[in-house]
PDB file of C-alpha atoms in Angstrom:
ATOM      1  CA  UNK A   1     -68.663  54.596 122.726  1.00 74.00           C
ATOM      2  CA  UNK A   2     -69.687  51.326 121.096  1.00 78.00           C
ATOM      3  CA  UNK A   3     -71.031  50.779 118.036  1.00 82.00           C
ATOM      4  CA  UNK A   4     -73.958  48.737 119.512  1.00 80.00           C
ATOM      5  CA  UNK A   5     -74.208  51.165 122.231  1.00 80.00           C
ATOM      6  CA  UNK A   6     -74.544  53.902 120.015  1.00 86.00           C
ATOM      7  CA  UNK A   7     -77.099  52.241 118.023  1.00 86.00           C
ATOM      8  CA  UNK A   8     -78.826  51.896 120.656  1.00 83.00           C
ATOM      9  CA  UNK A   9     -78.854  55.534 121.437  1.00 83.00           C
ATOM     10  CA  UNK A  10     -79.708  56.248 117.807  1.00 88.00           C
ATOM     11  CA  UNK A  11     -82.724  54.080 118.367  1.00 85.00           C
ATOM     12  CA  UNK A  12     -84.054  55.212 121.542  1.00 80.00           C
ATOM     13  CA  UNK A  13     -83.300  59.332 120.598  1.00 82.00           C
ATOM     14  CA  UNK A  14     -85.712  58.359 117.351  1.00 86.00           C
ATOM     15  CA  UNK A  15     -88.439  56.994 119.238  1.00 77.00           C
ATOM     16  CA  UNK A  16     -88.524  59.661 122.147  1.00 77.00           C
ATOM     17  CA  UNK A  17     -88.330  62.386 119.146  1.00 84.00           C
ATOM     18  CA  UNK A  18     -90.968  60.674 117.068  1.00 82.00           C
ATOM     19  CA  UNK A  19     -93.715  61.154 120.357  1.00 72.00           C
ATOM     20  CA  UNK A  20     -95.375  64.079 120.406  1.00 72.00           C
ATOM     21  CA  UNK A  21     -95.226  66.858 122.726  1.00 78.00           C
ATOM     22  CA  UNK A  22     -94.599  71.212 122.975  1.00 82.00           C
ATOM     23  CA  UNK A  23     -91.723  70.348 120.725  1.00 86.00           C
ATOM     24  CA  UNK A  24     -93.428  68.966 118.023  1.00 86.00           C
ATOM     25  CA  UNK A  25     -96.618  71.398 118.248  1.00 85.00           C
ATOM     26  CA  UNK A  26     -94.604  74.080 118.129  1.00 88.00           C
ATOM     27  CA  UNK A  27     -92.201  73.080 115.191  1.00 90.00           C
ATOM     28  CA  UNK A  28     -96.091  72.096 112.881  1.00 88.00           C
ATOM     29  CA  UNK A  29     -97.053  75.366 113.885  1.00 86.00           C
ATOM     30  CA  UNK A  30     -94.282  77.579 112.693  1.00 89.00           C
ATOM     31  CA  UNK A  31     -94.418  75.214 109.475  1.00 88.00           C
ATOM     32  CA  UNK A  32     -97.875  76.234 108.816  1.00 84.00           C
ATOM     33  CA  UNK A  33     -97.595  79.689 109.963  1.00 83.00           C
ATOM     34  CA  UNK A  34     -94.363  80.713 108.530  1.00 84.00           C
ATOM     35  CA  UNK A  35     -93.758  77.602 105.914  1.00 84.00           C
ATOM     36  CA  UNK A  36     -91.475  74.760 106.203  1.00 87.00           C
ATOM     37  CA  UNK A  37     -87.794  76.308 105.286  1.00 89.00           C
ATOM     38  CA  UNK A  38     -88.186  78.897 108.223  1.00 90.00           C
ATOM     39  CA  UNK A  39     -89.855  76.636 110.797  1.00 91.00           C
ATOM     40  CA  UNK A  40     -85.625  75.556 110.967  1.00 94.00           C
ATOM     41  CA  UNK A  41     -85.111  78.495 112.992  1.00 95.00           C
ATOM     42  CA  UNK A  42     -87.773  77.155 115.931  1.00 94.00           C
ATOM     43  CA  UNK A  43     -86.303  73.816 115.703  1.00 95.00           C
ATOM     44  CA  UNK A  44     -82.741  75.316 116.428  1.00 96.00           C
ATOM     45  CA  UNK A  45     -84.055  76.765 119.246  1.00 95.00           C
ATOM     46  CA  UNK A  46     -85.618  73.590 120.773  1.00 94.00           C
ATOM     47  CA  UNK A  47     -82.167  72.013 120.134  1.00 95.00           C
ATOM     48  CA  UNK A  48     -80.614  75.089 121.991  1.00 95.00           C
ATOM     49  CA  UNK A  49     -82.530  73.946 124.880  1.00 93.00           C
ATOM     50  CA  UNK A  50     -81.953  69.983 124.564  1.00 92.00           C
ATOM     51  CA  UNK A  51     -78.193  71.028 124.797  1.00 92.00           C
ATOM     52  CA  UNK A  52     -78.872  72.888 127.854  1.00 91.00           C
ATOM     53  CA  UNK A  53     -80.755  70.258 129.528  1.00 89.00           C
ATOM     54  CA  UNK A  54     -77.853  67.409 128.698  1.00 88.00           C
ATOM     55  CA  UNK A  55     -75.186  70.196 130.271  1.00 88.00           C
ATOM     56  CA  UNK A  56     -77.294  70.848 132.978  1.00 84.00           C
ATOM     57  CA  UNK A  57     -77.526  66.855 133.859  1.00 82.00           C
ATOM     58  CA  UNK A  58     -73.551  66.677 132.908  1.00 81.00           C
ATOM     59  CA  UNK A  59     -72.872  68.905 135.327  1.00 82.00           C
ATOM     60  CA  UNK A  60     -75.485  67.370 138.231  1.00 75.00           C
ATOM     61  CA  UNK A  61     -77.126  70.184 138.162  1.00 67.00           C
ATOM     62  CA  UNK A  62     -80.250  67.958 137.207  1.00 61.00           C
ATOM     63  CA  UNK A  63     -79.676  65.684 140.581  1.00 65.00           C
ATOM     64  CA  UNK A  64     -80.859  69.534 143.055  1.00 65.00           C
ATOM     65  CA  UNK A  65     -83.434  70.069 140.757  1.00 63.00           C
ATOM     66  CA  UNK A  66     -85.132  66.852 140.565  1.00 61.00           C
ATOM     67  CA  UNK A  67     -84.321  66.565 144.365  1.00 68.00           C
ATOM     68  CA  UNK A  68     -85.862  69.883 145.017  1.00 71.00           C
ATOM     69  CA  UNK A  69     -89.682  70.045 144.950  1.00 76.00           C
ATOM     70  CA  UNK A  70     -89.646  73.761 144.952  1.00 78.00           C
ATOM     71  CA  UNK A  71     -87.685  74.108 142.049  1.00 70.00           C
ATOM     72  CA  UNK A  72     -89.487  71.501 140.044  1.00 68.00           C
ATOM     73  CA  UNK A  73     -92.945  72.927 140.948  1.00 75.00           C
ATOM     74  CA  UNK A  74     -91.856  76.574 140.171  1.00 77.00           C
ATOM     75  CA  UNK A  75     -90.210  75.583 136.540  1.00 69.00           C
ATOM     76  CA  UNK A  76     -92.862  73.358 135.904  1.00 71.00           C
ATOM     77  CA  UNK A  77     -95.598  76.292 136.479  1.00 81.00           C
ATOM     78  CA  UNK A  78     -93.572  78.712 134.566  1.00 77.00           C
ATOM     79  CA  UNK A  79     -93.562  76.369 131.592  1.00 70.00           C
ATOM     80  CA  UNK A  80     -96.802  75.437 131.817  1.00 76.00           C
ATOM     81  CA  UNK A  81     -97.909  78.963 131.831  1.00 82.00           C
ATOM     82  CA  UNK A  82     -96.157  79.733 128.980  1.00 75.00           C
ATOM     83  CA  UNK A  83     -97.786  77.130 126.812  1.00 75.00           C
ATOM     84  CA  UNK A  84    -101.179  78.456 127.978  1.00 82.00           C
ATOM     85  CA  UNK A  85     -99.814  81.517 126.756  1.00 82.00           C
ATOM     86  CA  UNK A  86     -98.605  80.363 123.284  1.00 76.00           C
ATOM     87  CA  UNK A  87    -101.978  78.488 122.885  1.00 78.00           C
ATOM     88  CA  UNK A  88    -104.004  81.235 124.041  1.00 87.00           C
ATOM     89  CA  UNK A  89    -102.050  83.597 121.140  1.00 79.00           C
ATOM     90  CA  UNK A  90    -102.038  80.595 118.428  1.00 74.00           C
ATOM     91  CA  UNK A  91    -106.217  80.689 119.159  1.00 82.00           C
ATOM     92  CA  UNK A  92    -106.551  84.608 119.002  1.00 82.00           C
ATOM     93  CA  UNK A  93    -104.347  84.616 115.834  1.00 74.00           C
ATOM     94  CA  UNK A  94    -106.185  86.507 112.792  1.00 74.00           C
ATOM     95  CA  UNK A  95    -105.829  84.855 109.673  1.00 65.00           C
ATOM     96  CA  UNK A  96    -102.422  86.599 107.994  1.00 61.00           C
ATOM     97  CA  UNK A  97    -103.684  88.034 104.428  1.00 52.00           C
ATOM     98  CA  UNK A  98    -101.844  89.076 101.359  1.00 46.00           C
ATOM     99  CA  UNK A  99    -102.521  92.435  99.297  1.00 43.00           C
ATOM    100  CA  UNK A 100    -104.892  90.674  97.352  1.00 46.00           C
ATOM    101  CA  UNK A 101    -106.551  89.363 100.766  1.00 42.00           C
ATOM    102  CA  UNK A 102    -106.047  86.021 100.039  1.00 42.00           C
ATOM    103  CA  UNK A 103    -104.127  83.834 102.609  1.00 45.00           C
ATOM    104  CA  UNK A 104    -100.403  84.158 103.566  1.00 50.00           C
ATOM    105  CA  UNK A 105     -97.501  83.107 105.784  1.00 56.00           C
ATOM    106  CA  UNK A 106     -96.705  84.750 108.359  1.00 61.00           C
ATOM    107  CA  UNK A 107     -93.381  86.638 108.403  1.00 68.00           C
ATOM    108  CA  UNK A 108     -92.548  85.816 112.607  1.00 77.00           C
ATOM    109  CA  UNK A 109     -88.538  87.228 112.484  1.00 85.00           C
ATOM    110  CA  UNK A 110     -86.351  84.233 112.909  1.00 89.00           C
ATOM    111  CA  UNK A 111     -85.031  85.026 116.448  1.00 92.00           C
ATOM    112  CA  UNK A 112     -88.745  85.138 117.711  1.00 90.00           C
ATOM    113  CA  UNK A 113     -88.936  81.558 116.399  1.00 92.00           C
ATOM    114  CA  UNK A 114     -86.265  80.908 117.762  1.00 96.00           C
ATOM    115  CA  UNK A 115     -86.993  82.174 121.162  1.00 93.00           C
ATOM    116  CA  UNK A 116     -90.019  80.348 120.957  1.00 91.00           C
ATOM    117  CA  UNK A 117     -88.822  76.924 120.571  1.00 92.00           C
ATOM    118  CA  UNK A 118     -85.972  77.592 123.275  1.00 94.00           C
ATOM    119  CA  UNK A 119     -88.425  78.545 125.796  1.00 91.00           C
ATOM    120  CA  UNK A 120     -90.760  75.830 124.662  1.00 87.00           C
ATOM    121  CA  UNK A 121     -87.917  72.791 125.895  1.00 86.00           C
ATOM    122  CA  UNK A 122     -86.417  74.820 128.028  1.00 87.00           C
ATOM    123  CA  UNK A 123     -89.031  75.313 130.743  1.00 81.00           C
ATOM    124  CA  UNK A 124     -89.705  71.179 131.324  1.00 75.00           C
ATOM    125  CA  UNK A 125     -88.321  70.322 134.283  1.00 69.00           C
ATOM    126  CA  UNK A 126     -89.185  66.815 133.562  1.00 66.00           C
ATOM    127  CA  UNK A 127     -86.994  66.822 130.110  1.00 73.00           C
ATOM    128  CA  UNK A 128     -84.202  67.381 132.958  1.00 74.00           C
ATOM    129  CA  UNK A 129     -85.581  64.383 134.774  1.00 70.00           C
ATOM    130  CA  UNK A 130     -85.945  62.290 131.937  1.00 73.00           C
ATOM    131  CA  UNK A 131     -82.123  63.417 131.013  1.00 78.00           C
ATOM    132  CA  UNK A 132     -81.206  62.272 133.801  1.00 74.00           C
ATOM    133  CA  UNK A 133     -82.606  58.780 133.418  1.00 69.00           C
ATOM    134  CA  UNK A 134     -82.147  58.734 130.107  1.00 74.00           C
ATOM    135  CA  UNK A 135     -77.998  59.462 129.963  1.00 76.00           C
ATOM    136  CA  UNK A 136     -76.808  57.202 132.380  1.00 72.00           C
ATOM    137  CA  UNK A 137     -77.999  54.243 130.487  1.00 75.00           C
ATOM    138  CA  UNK A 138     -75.145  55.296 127.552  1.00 78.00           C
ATOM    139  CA  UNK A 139     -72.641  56.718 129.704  1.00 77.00           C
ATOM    140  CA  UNK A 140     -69.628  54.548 131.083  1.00 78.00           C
ATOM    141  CA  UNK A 141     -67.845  55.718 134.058  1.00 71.00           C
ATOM    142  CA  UNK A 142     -64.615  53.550 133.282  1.00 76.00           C
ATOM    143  CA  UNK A 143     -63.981  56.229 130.463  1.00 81.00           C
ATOM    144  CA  UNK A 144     -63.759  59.471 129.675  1.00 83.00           C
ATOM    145  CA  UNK A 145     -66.718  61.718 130.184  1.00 80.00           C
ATOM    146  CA  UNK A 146     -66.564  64.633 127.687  1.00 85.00           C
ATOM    147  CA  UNK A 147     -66.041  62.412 124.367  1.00 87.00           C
ATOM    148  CA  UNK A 148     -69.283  60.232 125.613  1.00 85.00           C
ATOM    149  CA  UNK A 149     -71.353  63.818 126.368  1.00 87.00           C
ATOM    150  CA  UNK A 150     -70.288  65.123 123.097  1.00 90.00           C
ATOM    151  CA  UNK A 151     -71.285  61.782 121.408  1.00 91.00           C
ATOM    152  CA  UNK A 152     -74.762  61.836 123.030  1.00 89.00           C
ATOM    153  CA  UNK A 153     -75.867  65.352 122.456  1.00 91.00           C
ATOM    154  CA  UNK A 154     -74.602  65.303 119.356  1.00 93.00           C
ATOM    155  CA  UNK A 155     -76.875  62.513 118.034  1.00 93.00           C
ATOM    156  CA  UNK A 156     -79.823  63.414 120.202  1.00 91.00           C
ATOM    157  CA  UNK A 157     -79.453  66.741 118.725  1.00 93.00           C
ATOM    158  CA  UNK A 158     -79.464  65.721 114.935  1.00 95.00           C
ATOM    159  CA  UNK A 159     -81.855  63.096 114.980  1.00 93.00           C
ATOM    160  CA  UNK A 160     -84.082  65.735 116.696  1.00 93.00           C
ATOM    161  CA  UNK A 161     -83.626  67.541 114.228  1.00 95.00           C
ATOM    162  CA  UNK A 162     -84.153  65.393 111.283  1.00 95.00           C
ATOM    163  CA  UNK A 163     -87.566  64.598 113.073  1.00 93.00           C
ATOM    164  CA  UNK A 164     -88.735  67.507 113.564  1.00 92.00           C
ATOM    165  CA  UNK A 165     -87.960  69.264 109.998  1.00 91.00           C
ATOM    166  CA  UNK A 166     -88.690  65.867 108.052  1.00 92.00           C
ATOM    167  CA  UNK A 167     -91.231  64.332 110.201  1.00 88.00           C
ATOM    168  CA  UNK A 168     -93.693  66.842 111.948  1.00 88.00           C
ATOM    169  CA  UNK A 169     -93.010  69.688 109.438  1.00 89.00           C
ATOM    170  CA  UNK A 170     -93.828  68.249 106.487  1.00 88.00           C
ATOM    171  CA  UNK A 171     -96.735  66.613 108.010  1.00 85.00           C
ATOM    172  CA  UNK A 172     -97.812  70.034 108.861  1.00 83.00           C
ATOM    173  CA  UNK A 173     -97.164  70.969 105.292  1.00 77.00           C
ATOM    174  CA  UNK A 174    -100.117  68.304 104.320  1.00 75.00           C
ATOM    175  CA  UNK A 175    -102.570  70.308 106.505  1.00 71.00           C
ATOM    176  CA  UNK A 176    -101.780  73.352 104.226  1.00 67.00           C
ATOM    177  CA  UNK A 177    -104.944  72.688 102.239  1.00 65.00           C
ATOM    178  CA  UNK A 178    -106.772  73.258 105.049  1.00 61.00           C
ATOM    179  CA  UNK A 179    -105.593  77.593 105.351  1.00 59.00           C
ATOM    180  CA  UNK A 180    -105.964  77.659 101.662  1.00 60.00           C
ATOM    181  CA  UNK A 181    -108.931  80.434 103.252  1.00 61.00           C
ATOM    182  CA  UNK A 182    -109.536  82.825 106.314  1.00 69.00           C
ATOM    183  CA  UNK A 183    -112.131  80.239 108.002  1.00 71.00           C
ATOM    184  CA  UNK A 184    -109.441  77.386 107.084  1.00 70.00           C
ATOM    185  CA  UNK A 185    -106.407  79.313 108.778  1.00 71.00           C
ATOM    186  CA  UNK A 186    -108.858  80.519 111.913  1.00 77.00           C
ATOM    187  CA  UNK A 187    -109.963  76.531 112.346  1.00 76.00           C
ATOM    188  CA  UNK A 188    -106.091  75.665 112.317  1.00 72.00           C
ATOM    189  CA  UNK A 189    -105.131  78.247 114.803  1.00 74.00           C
ATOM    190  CA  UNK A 190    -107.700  77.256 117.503  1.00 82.00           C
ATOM    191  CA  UNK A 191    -106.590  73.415 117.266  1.00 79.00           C
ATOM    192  CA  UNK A 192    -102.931  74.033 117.725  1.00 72.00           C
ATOM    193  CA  UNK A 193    -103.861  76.845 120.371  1.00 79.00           C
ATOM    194  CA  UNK A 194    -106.166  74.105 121.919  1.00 84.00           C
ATOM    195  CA  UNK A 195    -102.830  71.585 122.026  1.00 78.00           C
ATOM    196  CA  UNK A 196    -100.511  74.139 123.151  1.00 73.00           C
ATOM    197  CA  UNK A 197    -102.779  74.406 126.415  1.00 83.00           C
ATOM    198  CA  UNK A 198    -103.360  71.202 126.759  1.00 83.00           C
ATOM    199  CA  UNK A 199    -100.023  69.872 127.145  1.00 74.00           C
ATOM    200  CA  UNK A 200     -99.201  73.001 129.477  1.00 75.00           C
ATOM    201  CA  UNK A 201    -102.376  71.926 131.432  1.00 81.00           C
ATOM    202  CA  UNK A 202    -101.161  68.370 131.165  1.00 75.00           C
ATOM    203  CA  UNK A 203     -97.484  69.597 132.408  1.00 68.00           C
ATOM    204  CA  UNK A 204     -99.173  71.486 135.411  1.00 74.00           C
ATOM    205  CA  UNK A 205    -101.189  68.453 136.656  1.00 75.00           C
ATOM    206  CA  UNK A 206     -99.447  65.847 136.074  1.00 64.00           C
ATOM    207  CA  UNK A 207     -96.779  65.201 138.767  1.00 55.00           C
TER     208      UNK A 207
END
């Protein structure tokens, strides 16, 4: 790949990182709920599911599903659904308190976070349809495929990454004064569990 090419790609992977979506919600919601060094393990798991989406498009797998309506609509629902369903827990969430009843992180085991953020990307269909107009624009069909693949995930992947962890989670560590009580950590809870069903609401409707 070219250097201008991949700068290119660099560019473009920051930007669509930097907007906000179920990614990012998720990733300032395990930082406030289980602190900024463990909401890594939810951000793997969003990457998990970036890597799937690329492979999926790779293979042109992505090409039946965004030809199929039925598919779409079905993984689209499903993903939605499951945001409702994260927001709807995020809103219900107690406040987690210490011995001393004062306020505390939450101690989610790192595969559930995990889990979390793979489900979270991983039911989009339209991250597979944006893949799929996304790739071709820094893939050349004069040379090899695999070394070009490899290039692209790999630097979607880490500036993903880098975003999420540097970007959204240490905003999220700024909002940290705001759970410094029960009443802060409830008022926290029921915005995030407000976004998480709005984007799946926005994911249902939105065709």
């Amino acid at each position: 790949m070219q250097f201008s090419l991949w700068l290119a790609l660099l560019g473009a992977g920051t930007l669509i990182s930097l907007t906000p979506g179920a990614g990012a919600i998720n990733t300032m919601s395990n930082a406030l709920n289980s602190g900024f060094r463990r909401s890594i393990w939810g951000i793997l798991g969003q990457q998990a599911a970036l890597l799937a989406h690329i492979v999926i498009v790779a293979l042109g797998v992505g090409v039946l599903v965004a030809g199929s309506p039925l598919a779409f609509t079905v993984i689209r629902f499903v993903g939605a659904a499951y945001l409702v369903y994260l927001g709807i827990r995020q809103f219900l969430a107690k406040p987690a308190l210490d011995a001393e009843s004062a306020p505390a992180l939450s101690h989610d085991p790192a595969w559930s976070m995990f889990r979390r953020g793979l489900w979270v990307n991983l039911l989009n269909p339209k991250a597979i349809v944006f893949f799929l107009a996304f790739l071709p624009q820094f893939i050349r069909l004069d040379r090899p495929m695999l070394p070009q693949y490899l290039i692209v995930a790999a630097t979607v992947i880490v500036v993903d990454i880098l975003v999420m962890w540097f970007f959204f989670a240490l905003t999220a560590r700024s909002l940290q004064r705001f759970t410094g009580d029960a009443r802060g950590q409830r008022v926290v809870n029921r915005v995030f569990g407000v976004l998480f069903v709005s984007v799946g609401v926005l994911l249902a409707v939105i065709h």
